[in-house]
PDB file of C-alpha atoms in Angstrom:
ATOM      1  CA  UNK A  17     100.360 101.392  86.088  1.00  0.00           C
ATOM      2  CA  UNK A  18      98.261  99.302  88.485  1.00  0.00           C
ATOM      3  CA  UNK A  19      99.862  95.938  89.275  1.00  0.00           C
ATOM      4  CA  UNK A  20      98.113  93.097  91.061  1.00  0.00           C
ATOM      5  CA  UNK A  21     100.318  90.316  92.476  1.00  0.00           C
ATOM      6  CA  UNK A  22      98.445  87.020  92.871  1.00  0.00           C
ATOM      7  CA  UNK A  23      99.663  83.892  94.655  1.00  0.00           C
ATOM      8  CA  UNK A  24      97.815  81.155  96.510  1.00  0.00           C
ATOM      9  CA  UNK A  25      97.483  82.282 100.128  1.00  0.00           C
ATOM     10  CA  UNK A  26      98.600  85.926  99.886  1.00  0.00           C
ATOM     11  CA  UNK A  27     101.200  85.273 102.562  1.00  0.00           C
ATOM     12  CA  UNK A  28     104.660  85.164 100.988  1.00  0.00           C
ATOM     13  CA  UNK A  29     105.174  85.713  97.257  1.00  0.00           C
ATOM     14  CA  UNK A  30     102.462  88.253  96.447  1.00  0.00           C
ATOM     15  CA  UNK A  31     102.826  90.156  99.728  1.00  0.00           C
ATOM     16  CA  UNK A  32     106.608  90.379  99.403  1.00  0.00           C
ATOM     17  CA  UNK A  33     106.331  91.550  95.775  1.00  0.00           C
ATOM     18  CA  UNK A  34     103.787  94.164  96.827  1.00  0.00           C
ATOM     19  CA  UNK A  35     106.166  95.463  99.512  1.00  0.00           C
ATOM     20  CA  UNK A  36     109.088  95.503  97.064  1.00  0.00           C
ATOM     21  CA  UNK A  37     107.219  97.665  94.526  1.00  0.00           C
ATOM     22  CA  UNK A  38     105.078  99.752  96.897  1.00  0.00           C
ATOM     23  CA  UNK A  39     107.244 102.868  96.522  1.00  0.00           C
ATOM     24  CA  UNK A  40     107.917 102.605  92.791  1.00  0.00           C
ATOM     25  CA  UNK A  41     107.026 105.893  91.082  1.00  0.00           C
ATOM     26  CA  UNK A  42     104.187 105.568  88.594  1.00  0.00           C
ATOM     27  CA  UNK A  43     103.085 102.227  89.973  1.00  0.00           C
ATOM     28  CA  UNK A  44     100.254 101.314  92.341  1.00  0.00           C
ATOM     29  CA  UNK A  45     100.322  97.766  93.706  1.00  0.00           C
ATOM     30  CA  UNK A  46      98.024  95.308  95.461  1.00  0.00           C
ATOM     31  CA  UNK A  47      98.270  91.642  96.354  1.00  0.00           C
ATOM     32  CA  UNK A  48      95.739  88.861  96.764  1.00  0.00           C
ATOM     33  CA  UNK A  49      95.419  85.095  96.791  1.00  0.00           C
ATOM     34  CA  UNK A  50      93.415  82.511  94.884  1.00  0.00           C
ATOM     35  CA  UNK A  51      92.629  80.190  97.790  1.00  0.00           C
ATOM     36  CA  UNK A  52      89.499  80.599  99.897  1.00  0.00           C
ATOM     37  CA  UNK A  53      91.957  80.535 102.825  1.00  0.00           C
ATOM     38  CA  UNK A  54      93.939  83.480 101.421  1.00  0.00           C
ATOM     39  CA  UNK A  55      94.645  86.358 103.735  1.00  0.00           C
ATOM     40  CA  UNK A  56      93.052  88.588 101.078  1.00  0.00           C
ATOM     41  CA  UNK A  57      91.116  86.831  98.320  1.00  0.00           C
ATOM     42  CA  UNK A  58      91.390  88.164  94.753  1.00  0.00           C
ATOM     43  CA  UNK A  59      88.188  89.942  93.731  1.00  0.00           C
ATOM     44  CA  UNK A  60      86.545  91.183  90.558  1.00  0.00           C
ATOM     45  CA  UNK A  61      87.342  94.710  91.771  1.00  0.00           C
ATOM     46  CA  UNK A  62      91.058  93.843  91.970  1.00  0.00           C
ATOM     47  CA  UNK A  63      91.047  92.350  88.490  1.00  0.00           C
ATOM     48  CA  UNK A  64      89.182  95.327  86.992  1.00  0.00           C
ATOM     49  CA  UNK A  65      91.632  97.741  88.682  1.00  0.00           C
ATOM     50  CA  UNK A  66      94.783  96.000  87.425  1.00  0.00           C
ATOM     51  CA  UNK A  67      96.619  96.969  84.250  1.00  0.00           C
ATOM     52  CA  UNK A  68      98.949  94.009  84.785  1.00  0.00           C
ATOM     53  CA  UNK A  69      98.412  90.898  86.883  1.00  0.00           C
ATOM     54  CA  UNK A  70     101.542  89.050  87.992  1.00  0.00           C
ATOM     55  CA  UNK A  71     101.071  85.408  88.976  1.00  0.00           C
ATOM     56  CA  UNK A  72     103.618  82.951  90.263  1.00  0.00           C
ATOM     57  CA  UNK A  73     102.266  79.627  88.951  1.00  0.00           C
ATOM     58  CA  UNK A  74     100.232  78.390  86.013  1.00  0.00           C
ATOM     59  CA  UNK A  75      97.502  77.388  88.489  1.00  0.00           C
ATOM     60  CA  UNK A  76      96.983  81.070  89.300  1.00  0.00           C
ATOM     61  CA  UNK A  77      96.471  81.920  85.611  1.00  0.00           C
ATOM     62  CA  UNK A  78      93.981  79.069  85.252  1.00  0.00           C
ATOM     63  CA  UNK A  79      92.096  80.248  88.348  1.00  0.00           C
ATOM     64  CA  UNK A  80      91.860  83.803  87.009  1.00  0.00           C
ATOM     65  CA  UNK A  81      90.656  82.568  83.620  1.00  0.00           C
ATOM     66  CA  UNK A  82      88.046  80.257  85.183  1.00  0.00           C
ATOM     67  CA  UNK A  83      86.814  82.890  87.611  1.00  0.00           C
ATOM     68  CA  UNK A  84      87.008  86.117  85.607  1.00  0.00           C
ATOM     69  CA  UNK A  85      87.010  84.961  81.970  1.00  0.00           C
ATOM     70  CA  UNK A  86      89.586  84.443  79.239  1.00  0.00           C
ATOM     71  CA  UNK A  87      89.938  88.180  78.546  1.00  0.00           C
ATOM     72  CA  UNK A  88      91.868  88.593  81.803  1.00  0.00           C
ATOM     73  CA  UNK A  89      94.757  86.544  80.395  1.00  0.00           C
ATOM     74  CA  UNK A  90      95.857  89.441  78.167  1.00  0.00           C
ATOM     75  CA  UNK A  91      96.993  91.216  81.360  1.00  0.00           C
ATOM     76  CA  UNK A  92      98.495  88.185  83.131  1.00  0.00           C
ATOM     77  CA  UNK A  93     102.232  87.539  83.355  1.00  0.00           C
ATOM     78  CA  UNK A  94     103.436  84.302  84.980  1.00  0.00           C
ATOM     79  CA  UNK A  95     106.883  84.784  86.513  1.00  0.00           C
ATOM     80  CA  UNK A  96     107.173  81.187  87.805  1.00  0.00           C
ATOM     81  CA  UNK A  97     108.377  81.541  91.399  1.00  0.00           C
ATOM     82  CA  UNK A  98     107.813  78.376  93.419  1.00  0.00           C
ATOM     83  CA  UNK A  99     105.976  78.407  96.739  1.00  0.00           C
ATOM     84  CA  UNK A 100     109.001  77.367  98.799  1.00  0.00           C
ATOM     85  CA  UNK A 101     109.836  80.579 100.645  1.00  0.00           C
ATOM     86  CA  UNK A 102     108.714  82.394 103.754  1.00  0.00           C
ATOM     87  CA  UNK A 103     107.533  85.979 103.554  1.00  0.00           C
ATOM     88  CA  UNK A 104     110.324  88.531 103.140  1.00  0.00           C
ATOM     89  CA  UNK A 105     113.072  85.906 103.173  1.00  0.00           C
ATOM     90  CA  UNK A 106     116.242  87.058 101.387  1.00  0.00           C
ATOM     91  CA  UNK A 107     115.942  84.095  99.002  1.00  0.00           C
ATOM     92  CA  UNK A 108     112.376  85.057  98.107  1.00  0.00           C
ATOM     93  CA  UNK A 109     113.338  88.690  97.557  1.00  0.00           C
ATOM     94  CA  UNK A 110     116.186  87.590  95.273  1.00  0.00           C
ATOM     95  CA  UNK A 111     113.931  85.201  93.322  1.00  0.00           C
ATOM     96  CA  UNK A 112     111.288  87.904  92.912  1.00  0.00           C
ATOM     97  CA  UNK A 113     113.821  90.531  91.891  1.00  0.00           C
ATOM     98  CA  UNK A 114     115.269  88.176  89.250  1.00  0.00           C
ATOM     99  CA  UNK A 115     111.885  87.224  87.831  1.00  0.00           C
ATOM    100  CA  UNK A 116     110.199  90.648  88.015  1.00  0.00           C
ATOM    101  CA  UNK A 117     112.957  92.884  86.664  1.00  0.00           C
ATOM    102  CA  UNK A 118     112.080  92.178  83.037  1.00  0.00           C
ATOM    103  CA  UNK A 119     108.361  92.548  83.717  1.00  0.00           C
ATOM    104  CA  UNK A 120     108.302  95.620  85.967  1.00  0.00           C
ATOM    105  CA  UNK A 121     111.802  97.052  85.986  1.00  0.00           C
TER     106      UNK A 121
END
């Protein structure tokens, strides 16, 4: 399964989730951001590659729908993790683990 993690700036939430799942057997992961200032901006290639797209806010889902069309929403899962953490912080890892376990195992 190809999983794309999408947050705003591709600095904390999506990058940390990508690192957490990087070595998961049977799963390939990428991360990107929706902002023009994102470290790595989400592209049509990323969206086409992804079997599942994990977002962290409703704004990310709306961006994907606006940019890539409504069909993308069938692959989007919003796990609702607020943008209040720094990359790799123990609190962020715990919040991601709690919210992603039901989605990705």
